[in-house]
Amino acid sequence: MRKIELLSPAGDMKKLKTALYFGADAVYVGGKGLSLRALATNFSNDELLEAVEFTHSLGKKIYVTVNVFGRNSDIEEAEKYFKFLESIKIDGAIISDTGLMYLAKTVAPNLPLNLSTQANTLNYKTVEFWKNFGVKRVILARELSKKEIKEISKKVPDIEIETFIHGAMCISYSGRCLLSDYRTGRSSNRGECVQACRWNYEIREKGSETAFMEMQEDERGTYIMNSKDLNLLDYIAELDDAGVCSFKIEGRMKSEYYLATVVNAYRRAIDAYYERGEKYKENPLYQEELKKTAHREFTTAYFLGDNDRTVNYDDSQSKGTHKFIANVIEGNNNREYAIIEMRNRFVVGDHLEVLSPSDSFNKAIKVERLENEKGEIVTDAKLVQEKLKLYTDIPLSAGDILRKEN
């Protein structure tokens, strides 16, 4: 069976390590410029070098987004950046702009080239063109059905196909929206999108200052452009059959807890698919896991070919059943306690749940004893980033996460 690559976002070094710890085969990151997530922390050149070395030391891959739509003023910077990326031996530069793609091929001939989803690739002739150009991988537009993806793979077999399988979606073609520019002056095409599509709006009758149309869903307005979140966890077999080699999770600006939860769920589901085939879907654990972190209502979008309703008219808020309580920074091997770093308040007597790639996953810990770094007993843990000793006989390792049901 062909190996599926589970590809996770990573907005900074800590998130990169979290994604890889929880089972991602590869990560994609952005630099300080020329990336469509300008509001994420992102990586300096020195940090990118560190990230590449760390990722490769685990036998995993790292891709770098250079998916801004370039202006004349970007060309000189891009030329230097492509040469730098080639020198540190990343596994692929993700590019959307045709001119920047040509520049990268010219100035950094050994740099592997991936075509970004922002290029909105929808047909096999476009894929064939980019293959002949020298592109190694095409990240298809989200607007394709499984039938269309499979046809592309069959028509152009000698190129890698990547597609998004989970996360937030644009209400327009990715990267082609000007709503953020119009409302705030912050360009979505330059990585500064404020997601104005998710704000609540009211429609007013022309010529009237007071008469509103009867379409508001609640007192806050109606969310007429607010997309649901993509979720294709139940369609691993179909994606595999369609020729998709890399399953991509959206979210370079998402939290460490979000990445751990989603990567862990897909890692376990993909591994179960290898073992049991389509029967992996009989285990409800994986979908339940995805609900434990912030998410909007889920959709399969265009994948099944029936254009599942992608707009959530009722609400733009993300919801989850659990909250992030603490990171485990030192495990409890050969001792009675693990050292944790606080993220949200909890008290003695609470039941915490373990999020881990190990067999401790989903095990419950009743908090019976806590100590601070001075050895003092703590009954109410409420200081963010405080380090505490948590006494438990449940095996915990550095990198594990503790959470609690809301």
Coordinates of C-alpha atoms in Angstrom, one line a residue:
M1 CA 0.0 0.0 0.0
R2 CA 1.3 3.5 -0.9
K3 CA 2.3 5.5 2.1
I4 CA 0.2 8.5 2.8
E5 CA 1.9 11.7 4.0
L6 CA 0.2 13.4 6.9
L7 CA 1.1 17.1 6.5
S8 CA 0.6 19.5 9.4
P9 CA 0.9 23.3 9.6
A10 CA 3.4 24.8 12.0
G11 CA 3.3 28.5 12.9
D12 CA 6.4 28.4 15.1
M13 CA 9.0 26.1 16.4
K14 CA 7.0 24.8 19.3
K15 CA 4.1 24.0 17.1
L16 CA 6.4 22.3 14.7
K17 CA 7.7 20.0 17.4
T18 CA 4.1 19.3 18.6
A19 CA 2.9 18.3 15.2
L20 CA 5.9 16.0 14.6
Y21 CA 5.5 14.5 18.1
F22 CA 1.9 13.7 17.5
G23 CA 2.6 11.9 14.3
A24 CA 2.8 14.3 11.3
D25 CA 5.0 12.9 8.6
A26 CA 5.8 16.4 7.4
V27 CA 5.2 20.1 8.2
Y28 CA 4.7 23.3 6.3
V29 CA 5.9 26.6 7.6
G30 CA 6.3 30.2 6.6
G31 CA 9.1 32.7 6.7
K32 CA 8.9 36.2 7.9
G33 CA 8.0 37.5 4.4
L34 CA 6.4 36.3 1.2
S35 CA 3.9 34.0 3.0
L36 CA 0.1 34.2 3.1
R37 CA 0.0 34.0 6.9
A38 CA 1.7 37.3 7.8
L39 CA -0.1 37.4 11.1
A40 CA 1.4 34.1 12.2
T41 CA 4.6 34.1 14.2
N42 CA 6.5 32.4 11.4
F43 CA 10.2 31.6 11.1
S44 CA 13.3 33.8 10.7
N45 CA 16.0 32.4 8.4
D46 CA 18.0 31.1 11.5
E47 CA 14.8 29.5 12.8
L48 CA 14.1 27.9 9.4
L49 CA 17.6 26.4 9.4
E50 CA 17.0 25.0 12.9
A51 CA 13.5 23.7 11.9
V52 CA 15.0 21.9 8.8
E53 CA 17.7 20.3 10.8
F54 CA 15.3 19.2 13.6
T55 CA 12.7 17.8 11.1
H56 CA 15.2 16.0 9.0
S57 CA 16.8 14.5 12.2
L58 CA 13.5 12.7 12.7
G59 CA 13.4 11.4 9.1
K60 CA 10.5 13.7 8.3
K61 CA 10.0 16.5 5.7
I62 CA 9.5 20.3 5.8
Y63 CA 8.0 22.6 3.2
V64 CA 8.2 26.4 3.2
T65 CA 5.4 28.6 1.9
V66 CA 6.3 31.4 -0.5
N67 CA 2.8 31.8 -1.7
V68 CA 2.3 35.5 -1.7
F69 CA 1.1 37.1 -5.0
G70 CA 4.2 39.0 -5.8
R71 CA 4.6 42.7 -6.6
N72 CA 7.5 44.2 -8.4
S73 CA 9.0 45.2 -5.0
D74 CA 9.1 41.6 -3.9
I75 CA 11.3 40.2 -6.7
E76 CA 14.7 41.1 -5.2
E77 CA 13.8 39.7 -1.8
A78 CA 12.3 36.6 -3.4
E79 CA 15.5 35.9 -5.4
K80 CA 17.6 35.9 -2.2
Y81 CA 15.0 33.9 -0.3
F82 CA 14.8 31.1 -2.9
K83 CA 18.6 30.8 -2.9
F84 CA 18.6 30.6 0.9
L85 CA 15.9 27.9 0.8
E86 CA 17.9 25.9 -1.7
S87 CA 21.0 26.1 0.5
I88 CA 19.2 24.7 3.6
K89 CA 17.8 21.8 1.6
I90 CA 14.1 22.1 2.4
D91 CA 11.8 19.5 0.8
G92 CA 9.8 21.9 -1.2
A93 CA 8.9 25.6 -1.7
I94 CA 5.1 26.2 -1.9
I95 CA 4.6 28.9 -4.6
S96 CA 1.4 30.3 -6.1
D97 CA 2.7 33.2 -8.3
T98 CA 3.7 32.2 -11.8
G99 CA 6.5 34.8 -12.0
L100 CA 7.9 33.7 -8.6
M101 CA 7.8 30.1 -9.7
Y102 CA 9.8 31.0 -12.8
L103 CA 12.2 33.0 -10.7
A104 CA 12.7 30.1 -8.2
K105 CA 13.5 27.7 -11.1
T106 CA 15.9 30.1 -12.6
V107 CA 17.9 31.2 -9.5
A108 CA 17.6 28.0 -7.4
P109 CA 17.5 25.1 -9.8
N110 CA 17.9 22.4 -7.1
L111 CA 15.0 23.7 -5.0
P112 CA 11.9 21.3 -5.2
L113 CA 8.9 23.2 -6.4
N114 CA 5.3 22.7 -5.1
L115 CA 2.4 24.6 -6.6
S116 CA 0.2 26.2 -3.9
T117 CA -3.5 25.8 -3.6
Q118 CA -3.7 29.5 -4.1
A119 CA -3.0 28.8 -7.8
N120 CA -6.5 27.4 -7.9
T121 CA -5.6 24.3 -10.0
L122 CA -8.9 22.6 -11.1
N123 CA -8.0 20.5 -14.2
Y124 CA -5.5 17.9 -15.5
K125 CA -4.2 20.2 -18.3
T126 CA -3.0 22.7 -15.7
V127 CA -1.4 20.0 -13.7
E128 CA 0.3 18.7 -16.9
F129 CA 1.6 22.1 -17.7
W130 CA 3.2 22.5 -14.2
K131 CA 4.6 19.0 -14.4
N132 CA 6.3 19.8 -17.7
F133 CA 7.6 23.1 -16.1
G134 CA 9.3 21.1 -13.4
V135 CA 7.0 21.2 -10.5
K136 CA 7.3 18.2 -8.2
R137 CA 3.9 18.5 -6.4
V138 CA 0.6 20.2 -7.1
I139 CA -1.7 21.2 -4.2
L140 CA -5.1 21.1 -5.8
A141 CA -7.9 23.6 -5.2
R142 CA -10.4 22.7 -2.4
E143 CA -13.3 23.0 -4.9
L144 CA -12.7 19.6 -6.5
S145 CA -14.7 16.4 -6.1
K146 CA -13.1 13.0 -5.5
K147 CA -14.0 12.0 -9.1
E148 CA -12.2 15.1 -10.5
I149 CA -9.1 14.5 -8.3
K150 CA -9.0 10.8 -9.5
E151 CA -9.2 11.8 -13.1
I152 CA -6.3 14.3 -12.6
S153 CA -4.2 11.6 -11.0
K154 CA -4.9 9.2 -13.8
K155 CA -4.2 11.7 -16.6
V156 CA -1.0 13.0 -15.0
P157 CA 0.4 10.1 -13.0
D158 CA 4.0 11.3 -12.7
I159 CA 3.4 14.1 -10.3
E160 CA 2.6 14.2 -6.6
I161 CA -1.0 15.3 -5.6
E162 CA -1.6 17.0 -2.3
T163 CA -5.0 18.2 -1.1
F164 CA -6.5 19.8 2.0
I165 CA -8.4 17.3 4.2
H166 CA -9.2 19.3 7.3
G167 CA -9.6 22.9 8.6
A168 CA -10.9 26.3 7.8
M169 CA -11.9 27.3 4.2
C170 CA -12.3 30.5 2.3
I171 CA -15.7 31.4 1.0
S172 CA -14.0 32.5 -2.2
Y173 CA -11.3 30.8 -4.2
S174 CA -8.3 30.7 -1.8
G175 CA -6.3 33.9 -1.9
R176 CA -8.6 35.6 -4.4
C177 CA -10.7 37.6 -2.0
L178 CA -10.6 41.4 -1.6
L179 CA -13.1 41.7 1.2
S180 CA -10.4 42.1 3.9
D181 CA -8.7 44.8 1.7
Y182 CA -12.0 46.7 1.2
R183 CA -13.1 46.6 4.9
T184 CA -9.7 47.1 6.7
G185 CA -7.0 47.8 4.1
R186 CA -5.3 44.5 5.0
S187 CA -4.6 42.4 2.0
S188 CA -5.6 38.7 2.0
N189 CA -3.3 38.3 -1.1
R190 CA -0.4 39.5 1.0
G191 CA -1.1 37.3 4.0
E192 CA -2.9 39.8 6.2
C193 CA -6.5 38.5 5.9
V194 CA -8.7 39.5 8.9
Q195 CA -11.4 37.0 7.8
A196 CA -14.1 39.7 7.3
C197 CA -16.2 37.0 5.7
R198 CA -16.8 35.6 9.2
W199 CA -18.2 38.9 10.7
N200 CA -21.9 39.3 11.2
Y201 CA -23.8 41.4 8.6
E202 CA -27.2 43.1 8.2
I203 CA -28.8 43.8 4.8
R204 CA -30.5 47.2 4.5
E205 CA -33.0 48.1 1.8
K206 CA -31.7 50.6 -0.7
G207 CA -32.8 54.1 0.2
S208 CA -33.8 53.2 3.7
E209 CA -31.8 54.1 6.8
T210 CA -33.9 51.9 9.1
A211 CA -35.6 49.1 7.2
F212 CA -33.6 45.9 7.4
M213 CA -34.3 42.8 5.4
E214 CA -35.9 39.8 7.2
M215 CA -32.9 37.5 7.1
Q216 CA -31.1 37.9 10.4
E217 CA -30.8 34.6 12.4
D218 CA -30.2 36.2 15.8
E219 CA -29.6 39.5 17.5
R220 CA -26.0 39.6 16.2
G221 CA -26.9 39.4 12.5
T222 CA -26.5 36.6 10.0
Y223 CA -23.3 35.0 8.8
I224 CA -23.9 34.9 5.0
M225 CA -20.3 34.3 4.1
N226 CA -19.0 32.2 7.0
S227 CA -17.6 28.9 5.8
K228 CA -17.9 25.7 7.8
D229 CA -14.7 23.7 8.5
L230 CA -13.6 20.9 6.1
N231 CA -13.5 17.4 7.6
L232 CA -12.6 14.4 5.4
L233 CA -11.5 12.0 8.1
D234 CA -14.1 9.4 7.0
Y235 CA -12.8 9.5 3.4
I236 CA -9.2 8.3 3.8
A237 CA -9.9 5.4 1.5
E238 CA -11.5 7.6 -1.2
L239 CA -8.6 10.1 -1.0
D240 CA -6.1 7.3 -1.3
D241 CA -8.0 5.7 -4.2
A242 CA -8.1 9.1 -5.9
G243 CA -4.3 9.3 -5.9
V244 CA -3.7 11.8 -3.2
C245 CA -0.3 11.3 -1.7
S246 CA -0.3 14.1 0.9
F247 CA -3.2 14.8 3.3
K248 CA -2.9 18.5 4.3
I249 CA -4.3 20.0 7.5
E250 CA -5.0 23.8 7.5
G251 CA -4.0 26.0 10.3
R252 CA -0.6 27.8 10.7
M253 CA -2.3 30.2 13.0
K254 CA -4.1 27.6 15.1
S255 CA -3.0 26.7 18.6
E256 CA -0.6 24.1 19.8
Y257 CA -3.6 22.2 21.3
Y258 CA -5.5 22.3 18.1
L259 CA -2.6 20.8 16.1
A260 CA -2.0 18.1 18.7
T261 CA -5.6 17.1 18.7
V262 CA -6.2 17.1 14.9
V263 CA -2.8 15.5 14.0
N264 CA -3.3 12.8 16.6
A265 CA -6.8 12.0 15.3
Y266 CA -5.7 11.7 11.7
R267 CA -2.5 9.8 12.6
R268 CA -4.6 7.2 14.4
A269 CA -7.2 7.0 11.7
I270 CA -4.6 6.6 8.9
D271 CA -2.8 3.9 10.9
A272 CA -6.1 2.1 11.4
Y273 CA -6.8 2.4 7.7
Y274 CA -3.5 0.6 7.0
E275 CA -4.5 -2.1 9.4
R276 CA -8.2 -2.5 8.8
G277 CA -9.0 -0.8 5.5
E278 CA -12.3 1.0 5.3
K279 CA -13.4 -0.6 8.6
Y280 CA -11.3 2.1 10.4
K281 CA -14.5 4.2 10.2
E282 CA -16.3 1.9 12.5
N283 CA -14.4 3.4 15.4
P284 CA -16.1 6.7 16.5
L285 CA -13.0 7.7 18.4
Y286 CA -11.4 9.7 15.6
Q287 CA -14.4 12.0 14.9
E288 CA -15.0 12.4 18.6
E289 CA -11.4 13.5 19.0
L290 CA -11.8 16.3 16.4
K291 CA -14.7 17.8 18.4
K292 CA -12.4 18.2 21.4
T293 CA -10.7 21.3 20.0
A294 CA -12.1 24.5 18.6
H295 CA -14.0 24.0 15.3
R296 CA -16.9 25.3 13.4
E297 CA -19.6 23.0 12.0
F298 CA -18.0 20.4 9.7
T299 CA -18.5 19.9 6.0
T300 CA -17.2 17.6 3.2
A301 CA -17.5 20.7 0.9
Y302 CA -17.1 19.6 -2.7
F303 CA -15.4 16.3 -2.2
L304 CA -18.4 14.0 -2.6
G305 CA -19.6 15.9 -5.7
D306 CA -22.9 17.0 -4.1
N307 CA -21.7 20.4 -3.0
D308 CA -22.5 20.0 0.7
R309 CA -23.7 23.3 2.1
T310 CA -20.5 25.0 3.1
V311 CA -21.9 28.2 4.7
N312 CA -22.8 28.3 8.4
Y313 CA -25.5 31.0 8.5
D314 CA -26.0 30.7 12.3
D315 CA -22.7 31.4 14.0
S316 CA -19.1 32.2 13.3
Q317 CA -17.7 31.1 16.6
S318 CA -15.4 28.1 17.0
K319 CA -16.4 25.5 19.7
G320 CA -14.9 22.5 21.3
T321 CA -15.9 20.0 24.0
H322 CA -12.6 20.2 25.9
K323 CA -10.0 22.9 26.8
F324 CA -6.2 22.8 27.0
I325 CA -5.1 22.6 30.6
A326 CA -1.3 22.0 30.6
N327 CA 1.8 20.8 28.7
V328 CA 3.8 17.9 30.1
I329 CA 7.4 19.2 30.1
E330 CA 9.0 16.3 32.0
G331 CA 7.6 12.8 32.2
N332 CA 7.2 10.7 35.3
N333 CA 9.5 7.8 34.4
N334 CA 10.9 6.2 37.6
R335 CA 9.2 8.7 39.8
E336 CA 5.8 9.6 41.3
Y337 CA 5.2 12.8 39.5
A338 CA 5.4 14.6 36.1
I339 CA 6.2 18.3 35.7
I340 CA 3.6 20.2 33.8
E341 CA 3.3 23.8 32.6
M342 CA -0.1 25.5 33.2
R343 CA -2.4 26.8 30.4
N344 CA -5.8 26.9 32.0
R345 CA -7.1 26.8 35.5
F346 CA -7.9 23.5 37.3
V347 CA -8.2 22.3 40.9
V348 CA -7.5 19.3 43.0
G349 CA -10.3 16.8 42.4
D350 CA -10.6 17.6 38.7
H351 CA -10.4 14.8 36.2
L352 CA -7.9 15.5 33.4
E353 CA -7.6 13.6 30.1
V354 CA -4.3 12.7 28.5
L355 CA -3.6 13.6 24.9
S356 CA -0.6 11.6 23.8
P357 CA 0.7 9.5 20.8
S358 CA 1.4 6.8 23.4
D359 CA -0.9 4.2 25.0
S360 CA -1.7 6.8 27.7
F361 CA -4.0 8.5 25.1
N362 CA -7.4 9.3 26.5
K363 CA -6.6 8.0 30.0
A364 CA -8.2 9.9 32.9
I365 CA -6.1 11.4 35.7
K366 CA -7.9 12.4 38.9
V367 CA -5.9 15.3 40.4
E368 CA -5.0 14.4 44.0
R369 CA -1.7 16.1 44.7
L370 CA 0.0 19.2 43.2
E371 CA 3.2 21.0 44.2
N372 CA 4.8 24.1 43.0
E373 CA 8.5 24.5 42.3
K374 CA 9.1 25.4 46.0
G375 CA 7.5 22.2 47.1
E376 CA 4.4 23.9 48.4
I377 CA 1.0 22.2 48.1
V378 CA -1.3 23.7 45.5
T379 CA -5.0 23.1 45.5
D380 CA -6.1 25.7 42.9
A381 CA -3.8 25.9 39.8
K382 CA -4.5 29.2 38.2
L383 CA -1.2 30.8 37.2
V384 CA -0.6 30.5 33.5
Q385 CA 2.8 29.0 32.7
E386 CA 3.4 28.1 36.3
K387 CA 5.4 24.8 36.5
L388 CA 3.8 22.2 38.8
K389 CA 4.5 18.7 40.0
L390 CA 1.5 16.5 39.2
Y391 CA 1.5 13.2 41.1
T392 CA 0.0 10.3 39.0
D393 CA 0.7 6.7 38.1
I394 CA -0.4 7.2 34.5
P395 CA 2.7 7.2 32.3
L396 CA 3.3 10.7 30.9
S397 CA 6.1 11.9 28.6
A398 CA 7.4 15.3 27.7
G399 CA 5.2 16.6 24.8
D400 CA 2.0 15.1 26.1
I401 CA -0.9 17.4 26.8
L402 CA -3.6 17.5 29.5
R403 CA -7.1 18.6 28.8
K404 CA -10.4 18.8 30.6
E405 CA -14.0 18.6 29.4
N406 CA -15.8 21.9 29.4

